[in-house]
Coordinates of C-alpha atoms and ligand atoms in Angstrom, one line a residue:
M12 CA -4.8 18.1 -18.5
T13 CA -4.4 14.5 -18.1
E14 CA -2.3 13.0 -21.0
R15 CA -4.1 10.3 -22.9
L16 CA -1.3 8.0 -24.4
A17 CA -1.2 5.4 -26.9
D18 CA 0.1 2.2 -25.6
D19 CA 2.8 1.9 -28.3
A20 CA 6.4 2.0 -27.4
A21 CA 6.5 6.0 -27.2
G22 CA 3.6 6.0 -24.9
V23 CA 5.0 3.3 -22.7
A24 CA 8.4 5.2 -22.6
R25 CA 6.5 8.6 -21.9
A26 CA 4.4 6.7 -18.9
A27 CA 7.6 5.4 -17.6
R28 CA 9.4 8.6 -17.4
L29 CA 6.4 10.2 -15.5
L30 CA 6.3 7.3 -13.3
R31 CA 9.8 7.5 -12.3
D32 CA 9.5 11.3 -11.9
G33 CA 6.9 10.7 -9.0
H34 CA 3.9 11.3 -11.2
L35 CA 0.4 9.3 -11.3
V36 CA -0.2 7.2 -14.5
A37 CA -3.2 4.7 -14.9
F38 CA -2.5 1.9 -17.1
A39 CA -4.5 -1.3 -18.0
T40 CA -3.8 -4.9 -16.2
E41 CA -5.7 -7.8 -17.2
T42 CA -8.2 -7.1 -14.3
V43 CA -9.0 -3.4 -14.0
Y44 CA -7.2 -0.2 -14.8
G45 CA -4.8 0.5 -12.1
L46 CA -3.8 4.0 -10.6
G47 CA 0.0 3.8 -10.7
G48 CA 2.5 5.6 -8.7
D49 CA 6.3 4.6 -7.9
A50 CA 5.9 2.6 -5.0
T51 CA 9.4 3.5 -3.3
D52 CA 8.4 7.3 -3.4
G53 CA 6.1 8.2 -0.4
R54 CA 5.0 11.4 -2.0
A55 CA 3.8 9.8 -5.1
V56 CA 2.0 7.0 -3.1
A57 CA 0.5 9.8 -0.9
G58 CA -0.7 11.3 -4.4
I59 CA -2.4 8.0 -5.2
F60 CA -4.5 8.3 -1.9
A61 CA -5.2 11.9 -2.5
A62 CA -6.2 11.6 -6.1
K63 CA -8.6 8.9 -5.1
G64 CA -10.1 10.9 -2.6
R65 CA -10.0 7.9 0.0
P66 CA -10.5 9.0 3.4
Q67 CA -8.4 5.9 4.8
F68 CA -5.3 4.4 3.9
N69 CA -5.5 0.8 3.0
P70 CA -2.7 -1.2 1.8
L71 CA -1.8 -1.1 -1.8
I72 CA -0.4 -3.8 -4.3
A73 CA 3.1 -3.5 -5.6
H74 CA 3.1 -4.4 -9.1
Y75 CA 6.2 -6.0 -10.8
P76 CA 7.4 -7.2 -14.3
D77 CA 8.4 -10.7 -13.1
A78 CA 8.5 -13.0 -10.1
A79 CA 12.4 -12.3 -9.6
E80 CA 11.5 -8.5 -9.1
A81 CA 8.6 -9.2 -6.9
F82 CA 10.8 -11.3 -4.5
R83 CA 13.3 -8.7 -4.1
D84 CA 10.9 -7.0 -1.7
V85 CA 9.6 -9.8 0.4
I86 CA 10.6 -13.1 2.1
A87 CA 9.0 -15.5 -0.2
N88 CA 8.5 -19.1 0.8
D89 CA 7.8 -22.3 -1.0
A90 CA 4.2 -21.7 -1.2
A91 CA 4.8 -18.4 -3.0
R92 CA 7.3 -19.7 -5.4
A93 CA 5.1 -22.6 -6.5
L94 CA 2.2 -20.1 -7.1
A95 CA 4.3 -17.8 -8.9
A96 CA 5.6 -20.2 -11.0
A97 CA 2.2 -21.5 -11.8
F98 CA -0.1 -18.5 -12.0
W99 CA 2.3 -15.3 -12.6
P100 CA 1.8 -13.1 -14.6
G101 CA -2.0 -13.5 -13.7
P102 CA -4.7 -12.1 -11.4
L103 CA -3.2 -13.5 -7.9
T104 CA -1.7 -11.3 -5.4
L105 CA 0.4 -12.7 -2.7
V106 CA 0.7 -11.2 0.8
L107 CA 4.2 -11.9 2.3
P108 CA 6.4 -10.2 4.9
R109 CA 8.5 -7.3 4.0
N110 CA 12.1 -8.2 3.9
A111 CA 15.1 -5.9 5.2
A112 CA 15.8 -4.6 1.8
C113 CA 12.3 -3.9 0.7
R114 CA 12.1 -0.9 -1.7
V115 CA 8.5 -0.1 -1.0
D116 CA 7.5 3.0 1.0
L117 CA 5.7 2.3 4.3
L118 CA 2.6 4.3 3.3
A119 CA 1.9 1.9 0.3
G120 CA 1.7 -1.0 2.7
A121 CA -0.1 1.2 5.2
G122 CA 2.5 0.8 7.6
L123 CA 2.2 -3.0 7.8
D124 CA 5.2 -5.6 8.0
T125 CA 3.7 -7.3 5.0
L126 CA 3.6 -6.6 1.4
A127 CA 1.0 -7.3 -1.2
V128 CA 2.9 -8.3 -4.4
R129 CA 1.7 -9.1 -8.2
V130 CA 2.7 -9.8 -11.6
P131 CA -0.1 -8.6 -13.7
A132 CA -0.9 -10.5 -17.0
H133 CA -1.0 -7.7 -19.7
P134 CA 1.6 -7.0 -22.0
V135 CA 1.6 -3.2 -22.0
A136 CA 1.5 -3.3 -18.0
L137 CA 4.8 -5.6 -18.2
A138 CA 6.5 -3.6 -20.5
L139 CA 5.8 -0.5 -18.5
L140 CA 6.9 -2.0 -15.2
A141 CA 10.0 -3.2 -16.6
A142 CA 10.8 0.1 -18.0
V143 CA 10.1 1.9 -14.7
G144 CA 12.4 -0.6 -13.1
R145 CA 10.6 0.1 -9.7
P146 CA 7.8 -1.4 -7.9
V147 CA 4.5 0.4 -9.1
A148 CA 1.9 0.5 -6.4
A149 CA -1.6 0.6 -8.1
P150 CA -5.1 0.4 -6.7
S151 CA -8.0 0.5 -8.8
A152 CA -8.1 3.8 -10.8
N153 CA -11.3 5.3 -9.6
R154 CA -12.3 7.7 -7.2
S155 CA -13.0 6.5 -3.5
G156 CA -16.5 4.9 -3.6
Q157 CA -16.9 4.4 -7.3
V158 CA -16.7 1.1 -9.3
S159 CA -13.4 -0.1 -10.7
P160 CA -12.8 1.2 -14.3
T161 CA -12.1 -1.3 -17.2
T162 CA -11.7 1.2 -19.9
A163 CA -9.3 4.4 -20.1
A164 CA -12.6 6.6 -20.4
H165 CA -13.7 5.3 -17.0
V166 CA -10.6 6.2 -15.6
L167 CA -10.7 9.8 -17.2
D168 CA -14.5 10.2 -15.8
G169 CA -13.2 10.2 -12.2
L170 CA -9.5 11.2 -12.2
D171 CA -9.4 13.7 -15.3
A172 CA -7.0 16.5 -14.2
R173 CA -6.1 14.7 -11.2
I174 CA -3.3 12.2 -12.7
A175 CA -0.5 13.0 -15.1
A176 CA -1.7 10.5 -17.8
V177 CA -3.6 7.3 -18.8
L178 CA -2.1 4.8 -20.8
D179 CA -4.9 3.6 -23.2
S180 CA -5.0 -0.2 -23.8
G181 CA -8.6 -0.5 -24.5
P182 CA -11.0 -2.7 -22.2
C183 CA -9.5 -5.0 -19.8
P184 CA -10.1 -8.6 -20.6
V185 CA -11.1 -10.2 -16.9
G186 CA -12.7 -7.2 -15.4
V187 CA -12.6 -8.6 -11.8
E188 CA -10.0 -7.8 -9.3
S189 CA -7.0 -10.3 -8.4
T190 CA -7.3 -13.0 -6.0
V191 CA -5.4 -11.9 -2.6
L192 CA -4.0 -14.7 -0.6
D193 CA -2.1 -14.2 2.7
L194 CA 0.9 -16.5 2.7
T195 CA 2.6 -14.8 5.6
G196 CA 1.6 -17.6 8.1
A197 CA 2.6 -20.4 5.7
R198 CA 6.1 -20.5 7.2
P199 CA 6.2 -22.7 10.2
M200 CA 3.3 -25.0 9.0
L201 CA 1.5 -23.7 12.1
L202 CA -0.9 -21.6 10.0
Q203 CA -2.4 -21.9 6.6
P204 CA -2.7 -19.6 3.8
V205 CA -5.8 -17.4 3.9
L206 CA -7.9 -16.2 1.2
L207 CA -8.2 -12.3 2.0
R208 CA -10.1 -11.5 -1.3
P209 CA -11.8 -14.1 -4.1
G210 CA -10.9 -12.9 -7.8
G211 CA -9.7 -13.5 -10.9
L212 CA -8.0 -16.6 -10.1
A213 CA -10.2 -19.5 -8.3
V214 CA -9.2 -20.8 -5.0
E215 CA -9.5 -24.4 -6.0
A216 CA -6.8 -23.7 -8.6
I217 CA -4.5 -22.7 -5.8
E218 CA -5.5 -25.4 -3.5
A219 CA -4.6 -27.9 -6.2
R220 CA -1.0 -26.6 -6.1
I221 CA -0.5 -25.9 -2.5
G222 CA -3.1 -27.7 -0.6
P223 CA -5.9 -26.2 1.6
V224 CA -6.4 -22.6 1.7
C225 CA -8.6 -21.1 4.6
R226 CA -11.7 -18.9 3.7
A227 CA -12.2 -15.7 5.1
G228 CA -14.2 -16.5 8.3
E229 CA -12.4 -20.0 8.7
A230 CA -9.2 -18.0 9.2
S231 CA -10.1 -16.6 12.7
V232 CA -9.9 -20.1 14.5
L233 CA -6.4 -20.7 13.0
R234 CA -4.5 -17.2 13.7
S235 CA -4.0 -15.3 16.6
P236 CA -6.0 -12.1 16.7
G237 CA -2.8 -10.0 16.7
M238 CA -1.7 -11.7 13.5
L239 CA -4.7 -10.4 11.7
A240 CA -4.3 -7.0 12.7
S241 CA -5.3 -5.0 9.6
H242 CA -3.4 -1.8 10.9
Y243 CA -0.1 -0.8 12.3
A244 CA -0.1 0.5 15.8
P245 CA 3.1 1.6 17.7
S246 CA 3.6 0.0 21.2
L247 CA 3.8 3.3 23.0
P248 CA 0.3 4.8 23.7
L249 CA -0.7 7.9 21.5
R250 CA -2.0 11.2 23.0
L251 CA -3.9 12.9 20.0
G252 CA -4.5 16.5 19.7
A253 CA -1.6 17.7 22.0
R254 CA -1.4 21.3 22.7
D255 CA 1.7 21.0 24.9
V256 CA 4.2 18.0 25.6
A257 CA 6.0 16.8 28.6
P258 CA 9.9 15.7 28.6
D259 CA 8.9 11.9 29.1
E260 CA 6.7 12.1 25.7
A261 CA 7.8 11.6 22.1
L262 CA 6.2 14.4 19.7
L263 CA 4.7 13.7 16.2
A264 CA 4.8 17.4 14.9
F265 CA 2.9 19.0 12.4
G266 CA 4.0 22.6 11.7
P267 CA 6.1 24.4 14.2
P268 CA 6.8 21.7 17.0
L269 CA 5.6 22.1 20.6
P270 CA 8.7 22.8 22.9
G271 CA 10.1 20.4 25.5
A272 CA 9.5 16.9 24.1
G273 CA 12.0 13.9 24.5
A274 CA 12.0 13.2 21.2
V275 CA 10.6 15.0 18.0
F276 CA 9.6 13.7 14.5
Q277 CA 8.3 16.3 12.0
L278 CA 5.8 15.3 9.8
S279 CA 5.8 18.5 7.8
A280 CA 7.3 21.7 8.8
A281 CA 5.5 23.5 6.3
G282 CA 1.8 21.8 7.3
D283 CA 1.6 20.0 3.9
A284 CA -0.8 17.0 4.3
V285 CA 0.9 15.3 1.4
E286 CA 4.2 15.4 2.9
A287 CA 2.7 14.2 6.4
A288 CA 1.1 11.4 4.8
A289 CA 4.3 10.1 3.1
R290 CA 6.2 10.5 6.5
L291 CA 3.3 9.3 9.0
F292 CA 4.4 5.7 9.2
A293 CA 8.1 6.2 9.2
G294 CA 7.5 8.7 11.9
L295 CA 5.3 6.4 14.3
R296 CA 7.9 3.8 13.8
W297 CA 10.8 6.0 14.5
L298 CA 9.2 7.5 17.5
D299 CA 8.1 4.2 19.0
T300 CA 11.7 2.8 18.9
E301 CA 13.5 6.2 19.7
G302 CA 11.0 6.6 22.5
K303 CA 11.5 3.3 24.0
T304 CA 15.2 3.6 23.7
R305 CA 15.0 6.8 25.7
G306 CA 12.5 5.6 28.5
L307 CA 9.8 7.9 26.9
V308 CA 6.0 6.9 28.1
R309 CA 4.0 7.8 25.3
I310 CA 3.7 9.8 21.7
A311 CA 1.9 13.0 21.7
V312 CA 0.3 13.9 18.3
M313 CA -0.1 17.5 17.2
T314 CA -3.4 18.1 15.5
V315 CA -3.7 17.6 11.7
P316 CA -6.4 19.5 10.0
R317 CA -9.1 17.0 8.3
D318 CA -8.7 18.5 4.9
G319 CA -7.6 16.6 1.9
L320 CA -5.2 13.8 3.1
G321 CA -5.6 15.0 6.8
L322 CA -8.8 12.8 6.8
A323 CA -7.1 9.8 6.3
I324 CA -4.0 10.9 8.6
N325 CA -6.5 11.3 11.3
D326 CA -8.4 8.0 10.6
R327 CA -5.3 6.2 11.0
L328 CA -3.7 8.1 14.0
S329 CA -7.3 7.4 15.7
R330 CA -7.1 3.7 15.0
A331 CA -3.5 3.8 16.3
A332 CA -4.5 5.4 19.5
A333 CA -7.6 3.2 20.2
P334 CA -7.4 0.7 23.1
R335 CA -6.0 -2.6 22.0
G336 CA -7.6 -5.9 23.1
Ligands
LIG30 P1 -7.0 -2.9 -4.6 O1 -7.1 -1.5 -4.0 O2 -8.3 -3.1 -5.4 O3 -5.8 -3.3 -5.4 O4 -6.9 -4.0 -3.5 C1 -5.9 -4.2 -2.8 C2 -6.4 -5.6 -1.8 O5 -5.2 -6.0 -1.2 C3 -7.1 -5.0 -0.6 O6 -8.2 -6.0 -0.5 C4 -5.9 -4.9 0.4 O7 -6.9 -5.2 1.8 C5 -5.3 -6.0 0.1 N1 -3.9 -6.1 0.7 C6 -3.1 -5.2 0.4 N2 -1.9 -5.3 1.0 C7 -2.2 -6.2 2.0 C8 -1.5 -6.5 3.1 N3 0.0 -6.3 3.3 N4 -2.1 -7.3 4.0 C9 -3.3 -7.8 3.7 N5 -4.1 -7.4 2.5 C10 -3.3 -6.6 1.7
LIG31 MG1 -11.0 -0.4 -5.9

Protein backbone atom coordinates (compact mmCIF):
# COMPACT_ATOMS: atom_id res chain seq x y z
CA MET A 1 0.00 0.00 0.00
CA THR A 2 2.78 2.40 0.91
CA GLU A 3 4.82 3.29 -2.18
CA ARG A 4 8.54 2.70 -1.81
CA LEU A 5 10.28 5.38 -3.87
CA ALA A 6 13.90 5.44 -5.03
CA ASP A 7 15.63 8.69 -4.08
CA ASP A 8 16.33 9.67 -7.69
CA ALA A 9 14.81 12.63 -9.56
CA ALA A 10 11.63 10.71 -10.41
CA GLY A 11 11.17 9.52 -6.82
CA VAL A 12 11.67 13.02 -5.41
CA ALA A 13 9.21 14.47 -7.95
CA ARG A 14 6.62 11.82 -7.04
CA ALA A 15 7.13 12.43 -3.31
CA ALA A 16 6.78 16.20 -3.77
CA ARG A 17 3.54 15.75 -5.73
CA LEU A 18 2.10 13.48 -3.03
CA LEU A 19 3.00 16.01 -0.32
CA ARG A 20 1.52 18.92 -2.29
CA ASP A 21 -1.68 16.87 -2.68
CA GLY A 22 -1.98 16.50 1.11
CA HIS A 23 -0.58 12.95 1.45
CA LEU A 24 2.07 11.78 3.92
CA VAL A 25 5.58 10.82 2.80
CA ALA A 26 8.45 9.64 4.98
CA PHE A 27 11.91 10.85 3.95
CA ALA A 28 15.44 10.70 5.31
CA THR A 29 17.12 13.62 7.02
CA GLU A 30 20.67 13.46 8.42
CA THR A 31 19.18 12.71 11.86
CA VAL A 32 16.29 10.22 11.49
CA TYR A 33 13.50 9.50 8.97
CA GLY A 34 10.80 12.14 9.18
CA LEU A 35 7.06 11.60 8.63
CA GLY A 36 6.37 14.51 6.31
CA GLY A 37 3.14 16.35 5.62
CA ASP A 38 2.30 19.75 4.11
CA ALA A 39 2.59 22.03 7.17
CA THR A 40 0.20 24.57 5.65
CA ASP A 41 -2.60 21.97 5.39
CA GLY A 42 -4.36 21.26 8.69
CA ARG A 43 -5.78 17.97 7.44
CA ALA A 44 -2.35 16.73 6.36
CA VAL A 45 -0.98 17.70 9.79
CA ALA A 46 -3.88 15.94 11.54
CA GLY A 47 -3.04 12.92 9.38
CA ILE A 48 0.51 12.92 10.78
CA PHE A 49 -0.83 12.63 14.34
CA ALA A 50 -3.29 9.94 13.24
CA ALA A 51 -0.61 7.90 11.44
CA LYS A 52 1.68 8.07 14.47
CA GLY A 53 -1.19 7.11 16.79
CA ARG A 54 -0.14 9.80 19.25
CA PRO A 55 -2.54 10.37 22.16
CA GLN A 56 -1.39 14.02 22.34
CA PHE A 57 -0.69 16.92 19.99
CA ASN A 58 2.91 17.99 20.48
CA PRO A 59 4.41 20.78 18.38
CA LEU A 60 6.12 19.58 15.19
CA ILE A 61 9.22 20.95 13.49
CA ALA A 62 8.67 22.72 10.14
CA HIS A 63 11.35 21.84 7.58
CA TYR A 64 12.69 24.14 4.84
CA PRO A 65 15.21 23.99 1.97
CA ASP A 66 17.10 27.10 3.20
CA ALA A 67 17.17 29.78 5.90
CA ALA A 68 15.43 32.41 3.74
CA GLU A 69 12.39 30.12 3.37
CA ALA A 70 12.42 29.27 7.10
CA PHE A 71 12.56 32.92 8.13
CA ARG A 72 9.47 33.68 6.03
CA ASP A 73 7.34 32.09 8.77
CA VAL A 74 8.98 33.33 11.99
CA ILE A 75 10.41 36.52 13.50
CA ALA A 76 14.16 35.93 13.28
CA ASN A 77 16.65 37.76 15.49
CA ASP A 78 20.44 38.22 15.43
CA ALA A 79 21.12 34.99 17.28
CA ALA A 80 18.88 33.04 14.89
CA ARG A 81 20.57 34.55 11.84
CA ALA A 82 24.06 33.84 13.22
CA LEU A 83 23.20 30.23 14.05
CA ALA A 84 21.50 29.65 10.70
CA ALA A 85 24.56 30.99 8.88
CA ALA A 86 26.87 28.76 10.91
CA PHE A 87 24.90 25.51 11.24
CA TRP A 88 22.22 25.22 8.54
CA PRO A 89 21.77 22.91 6.83
CA GLY A 90 22.28 20.84 9.97
CA PRO A 91 20.86 19.14 13.09
CA LEU A 92 19.75 22.37 14.79
CA THR A 93 16.10 23.37 15.34
CA LEU A 94 15.31 26.97 16.27
CA VAL A 95 12.12 27.94 18.13
CA LEU A 96 11.04 31.49 17.24
CA PRO A 97 7.81 33.54 17.35
CA ARG A 98 5.44 32.91 14.43
CA ASN A 99 5.14 36.01 12.26
CA ALA A 100 1.92 37.53 10.95
CA ALA A 101 2.40 35.91 7.53
CA CYS A 102 3.22 32.48 8.95
CA ARG A 103 2.06 29.80 6.50
CA VAL A 104 2.22 26.93 8.98
CA ASP A 105 -1.12 25.60 10.22
CA LEU A 106 -1.78 26.15 13.94
CA LEU A 107 -2.13 22.40 14.59
CA ALA A 108 1.49 21.82 13.47
CA GLY A 109 2.62 24.11 16.29
CA ALA A 110 0.07 22.62 18.72
CA GLY A 111 -1.58 26.03 18.85
CA LEU A 112 1.49 27.86 20.18
CA ASP A 113 2.57 31.37 19.16
CA THR A 114 6.02 29.96 18.46
CA LEU A 115 7.29 27.70 15.70
CA ALA A 116 10.22 25.27 15.50
CA VAL A 117 12.08 25.55 12.17
CA ARG A 118 14.97 23.60 10.65
CA VAL A 119 16.95 23.12 7.44
CA PRO A 120 18.11 19.48 7.34
CA ALA A 121 21.55 18.54 5.99
CA HIS A 122 20.51 15.80 3.60
CA PRO A 123 20.68 16.33 -0.17
CA VAL A 124 17.53 14.34 -0.90
CA ALA A 125 15.55 16.07 1.85
CA LEU A 126 16.67 19.46 0.54
CA ALA A 127 15.71 18.54 -3.03
CA LEU A 128 12.31 17.34 -1.80
CA LEU A 129 11.65 20.46 0.30
CA ALA A 130 12.62 22.73 -2.61
CA ALA A 131 10.28 20.79 -4.91
CA VAL A 132 7.37 20.97 -2.46
CA GLY A 133 7.80 24.74 -2.13
CA ARG A 134 5.96 24.79 1.20
CA PRO A 135 7.02 24.13 4.80
CA VAL A 136 6.89 20.42 5.61
CA ALA A 137 6.03 19.25 9.13
CA ALA A 138 7.96 16.12 9.99
CA PRO A 139 8.22 14.35 13.35
CA SER A 140 10.11 11.07 13.49
CA ALA A 141 8.50 8.46 11.22
CA ASN A 142 7.54 5.92 13.87
CA ARG A 143 4.37 4.94 15.69
CA SER A 144 3.96 6.64 19.04
CA GLY A 145 6.12 5.03 21.72
CA GLN A 146 8.49 3.29 19.28
CA VAL A 147 12.07 4.27 18.54
CA SER A 148 12.95 6.75 15.82
CA PRO A 149 13.63 5.04 12.46
CA THR A 150 16.97 5.36 10.70
CA THR A 151 16.16 3.19 7.65
CA ALA A 152 13.20 2.94 5.24
CA ALA A 153 12.59 -0.61 6.51
CA HIS A 154 12.19 0.71 10.07
CA VAL A 155 9.67 3.24 8.77
CA LEU A 156 7.62 0.52 7.06
CA ASP A 157 7.72 -1.67 10.20
CA GLY A 158 5.47 0.85 11.92
CA LEU A 159 3.78 2.83 9.16
CA ASP A 160 3.23 0.48 6.19
CA ALA A 161 -0.25 1.18 4.76
CA ARG A 162 -0.62 4.21 7.03
CA ILE A 163 1.32 6.64 4.80
CA ALA A 164 1.37 7.21 1.02
CA ALA A 165 5.08 6.65 0.41
CA VAL A 166 8.58 6.37 1.80
CA LEU A 167 11.52 7.88 -0.06
CA ASP A 168 14.34 5.41 0.49
CA SER A 169 17.75 7.06 0.97
CA GLY A 170 19.36 4.26 2.95
CA PRO A 171 20.50 4.70 6.57
CA CYS A 172 20.55 8.16 8.20
CA PRO A 173 24.11 9.36 8.94
CA VAL A 174 23.61 11.04 12.34
CA GLY A 175 20.94 8.82 13.89
CA VAL A 176 20.14 11.15 16.81
CA GLU A 177 17.56 13.92 16.72
CA SER A 178 18.26 17.60 16.17
CA THR A 179 19.27 19.94 18.99
CA VAL A 180 16.28 22.15 19.83
CA LEU A 181 17.04 25.73 20.92
CA ASP A 182 14.42 28.22 22.10
CA LEU A 183 15.35 31.72 20.92
CA THR A 184 12.00 33.35 21.60
CA GLY A 185 13.39 35.20 24.64
CA ALA A 186 16.52 36.36 22.86
CA ARG A 187 15.00 39.67 21.79
CA PRO A 188 15.06 42.11 24.72
CA MET A 189 18.35 40.72 26.28
CA LEU A 190 16.35 39.95 29.36
CA LEU A 191 16.05 36.28 28.61
CA GLN A 192 18.66 33.87 27.33
CA PRO A 193 18.40 31.16 24.71
CA VAL A 194 17.25 27.88 26.24
CA LEU A 195 18.28 24.37 25.23
CA LEU A 196 15.02 22.42 24.97
CA ARG A 197 16.52 19.16 23.71
CA PRO A 198 20.17 18.10 23.37
CA GLY A 199 20.83 16.50 19.99
CA GLY A 200 23.09 16.23 16.97
CA LEU A 201 24.71 19.65 17.40
CA ALA A 202 26.72 20.23 20.62
CA VAL A 203 25.52 23.10 22.80
CA GLU A 204 29.16 24.24 23.16
CA ALA A 205 29.28 24.86 19.40
CA ILE A 206 26.16 27.03 19.73
CA GLU A 207 27.63 28.96 22.69
CA ALA A 208 30.79 29.66 20.71
CA ARG A 209 28.61 31.66 18.30
CA ILE A 210 26.00 33.34 20.48
CA GLY A 211 27.22 33.17 24.08
CA PRO A 212 25.65 31.41 27.09
CA VAL A 213 22.71 29.04 26.63
CA CYS A 214 20.54 27.89 29.54
CA ARG A 215 20.40 24.14 29.98
CA ALA A 216 16.96 22.79 30.90
CA GLY A 217 16.46 23.22 34.64
CA GLU A 218 18.43 26.47 34.75
CA ALA A 219 15.77 27.96 32.55
CA SER A 220 13.12 28.26 35.26
CA VAL A 221 15.06 30.93 37.14
CA LEU A 222 15.28 33.12 34.07
CA ARG A 223 11.83 32.83 32.59
CA SER A 224 8.46 33.58 33.98
CA PRO A 225 6.33 30.42 34.21
CA GLY A 226 3.91 31.80 31.65
CA MET A 227 6.61 31.95 29.02
CA LEU A 228 7.36 28.29 29.44
CA ALA A 229 3.73 27.31 28.89
CA SER A 230 3.99 24.17 26.83
CA HIS A 231 0.46 24.30 25.52
CA TYR A 232 -2.04 26.80 24.27
CA ALA A 233 -5.05 27.73 26.40
CA PRO A 234 -7.67 30.40 25.61
CA SER A 235 -8.23 33.13 28.18
CA LEU A 236 -11.97 32.37 28.51
CA PRO A 237 -12.61 29.36 30.77
CA LEU A 238 -13.70 26.09 29.13
CA ARG A 239 -16.67 23.93 30.17
CA LEU A 240 -16.24 20.40 28.81
CA GLY A 241 -18.93 17.83 27.98
CA ALA A 242 -21.64 20.46 27.43
CA ARG A 243 -25.17 19.08 26.87
CA ASP A 244 -26.73 22.53 26.72
CA VAL A 245 -25.44 26.03 26.22
CA ALA A 246 -26.35 29.49 27.56
CA PRO A 247 -26.57 32.76 25.59
CA ASP A 248 -23.54 34.13 27.46
CA GLU A 249 -21.42 31.16 26.34
CA ALA A 250 -19.49 30.49 23.15
CA LEU A 251 -19.86 26.96 21.75
CA LEU A 252 -17.21 24.66 20.32
CA ALA A 253 -19.45 22.29 18.38
CA PHE A 254 -18.83 18.73 17.16
CA GLY A 255 -21.70 17.44 15.06
CA PRO A 256 -25.13 19.14 15.13
CA PRO A 257 -24.63 22.25 17.34
CA LEU A 258 -26.55 22.75 20.59
CA PRO A 259 -28.96 25.69 20.18
CA GLY A 260 -28.72 29.05 21.97
CA ALA A 261 -25.00 29.86 22.12
CA GLY A 262 -23.69 33.44 21.85
CA ALA A 263 -21.17 32.32 19.21
CA VAL A 264 -20.52 28.97 17.52
CA PHE A 265 -17.45 27.40 15.95
CA GLN A 266 -18.05 24.06 14.23
CA LEU A 267 -15.15 21.59 14.53
CA SER A 268 -16.77 19.09 12.18
CA ALA A 269 -20.41 19.02 11.17
CA ALA A 270 -19.98 15.41 10.09
CA GLY A 271 -18.36 14.40 13.39
CA ASP A 272 -15.02 13.58 11.73
CA ALA A 273 -12.12 13.61 14.23
CA VAL A 274 -9.44 14.33 11.60
CA GLU A 275 -11.33 17.41 10.41
CA ALA A 276 -11.95 18.42 14.03
CA ALA A 277 -8.24 18.12 14.90
CA ALA A 278 -7.32 20.27 11.93
CA ARG A 279 -9.71 23.00 13.12
CA LEU A 280 -9.22 22.72 16.91
CA PHE A 281 -6.70 25.49 17.61
CA ALA A 282 -8.15 27.88 15.06
CA GLY A 283 -11.56 27.30 16.68
CA LEU A 284 -10.38 27.91 20.23
CA ARG A 285 -8.62 31.13 19.16
CA TRP A 286 -11.60 32.35 17.18
CA LEU A 287 -14.08 31.66 20.02
CA ASP A 288 -11.76 33.30 22.54
CA THR A 289 -11.49 36.51 20.52
CA GLU A 290 -15.09 36.54 19.38
CA GLY A 291 -16.37 35.59 22.83
CA LYS A 292 -14.54 38.47 24.50
CA THR A 293 -15.74 40.90 21.81
CA ARG A 294 -19.33 39.85 22.44
CA GLY A 295 -18.95 39.84 26.24
CA LEU A 296 -19.35 36.06 26.63
CA VAL A 297 -18.10 34.44 29.81
CA ARG A 298 -16.90 30.97 28.83
CA ILE A 299 -16.54 28.41 26.05
CA ALA A 300 -18.82 25.37 26.25
CA VAL A 301 -17.37 22.34 24.51
CA MET A 302 -19.46 19.49 23.09
CA THR A 303 -18.23 15.95 23.66
CA VAL A 304 -15.76 14.53 21.14
CA PRO A 305 -15.60 10.69 21.25
CA ARG A 306 -12.23 9.34 22.35
CA ASP A 307 -11.43 7.19 19.35
CA GLY A 308 -8.74 7.88 16.77
CA LEU A 309 -7.63 11.51 16.97
CA GLY A 310 -10.44 12.11 19.49
CA LEU A 311 -8.03 10.99 22.20
CA ALA A 312 -5.52 13.74 21.40
CA ILE A 313 -8.34 16.29 20.99
CA ASN A 314 -9.66 15.42 24.46
CA ASP A 315 -6.15 15.55 25.92
CA ARG A 316 -5.68 19.08 24.62
CA LEU A 317 -9.15 20.22 25.66
CA SER A 318 -8.70 18.99 29.22
CA ARG A 319 -5.32 20.77 29.47
CA ALA A 320 -6.92 23.95 28.17
CA ALA A 321 -9.72 23.56 30.74
CA ALA A 322 -7.38 22.90 33.70
CA PRO A 323 -7.13 25.65 36.34
CA ARG A 324 -4.21 27.98 35.71
CA GLY A 325 -1.69 29.11 38.28
P1 LIG B 1 10.33 15.53 16.94
O1 LIG B 1 8.89 15.13 17.10
O2 LIG B 1 11.29 14.43 17.26
O3 LIG B 1 10.61 16.17 15.64
O4 LIG B 1 10.61 16.60 18.08
C1 LIG B 1 10.13 17.89 18.05
C2 LIG B 1 10.74 18.59 19.23
O5 LIG B 1 10.67 19.99 19.06
C3 LIG B 1 10.01 18.26 20.51
O6 LIG B 1 10.94 18.14 21.56
C4 LIG B 1 9.12 19.49 20.69
O7 LIG B 1 8.73 19.68 22.02
C5 LIG B 1 10.01 20.60 20.16
N1 LIG B 1 9.24 21.74 19.65
C6 LIG B 1 8.65 21.83 18.46
N2 LIG B 1 8.00 23.02 18.34
C7 LIG B 1 8.19 23.68 19.50
C8 LIG B 1 7.77 24.95 20.00
N3 LIG B 1 7.01 25.80 19.27
N4 LIG B 1 8.15 25.29 21.25
C9 LIG B 1 8.91 24.46 21.97
N5 LIG B 1 9.34 23.25 21.55
C10 LIG B 1 9.00 22.86 20.34
MG1 LIG C 1 10.18 10.77 17.94
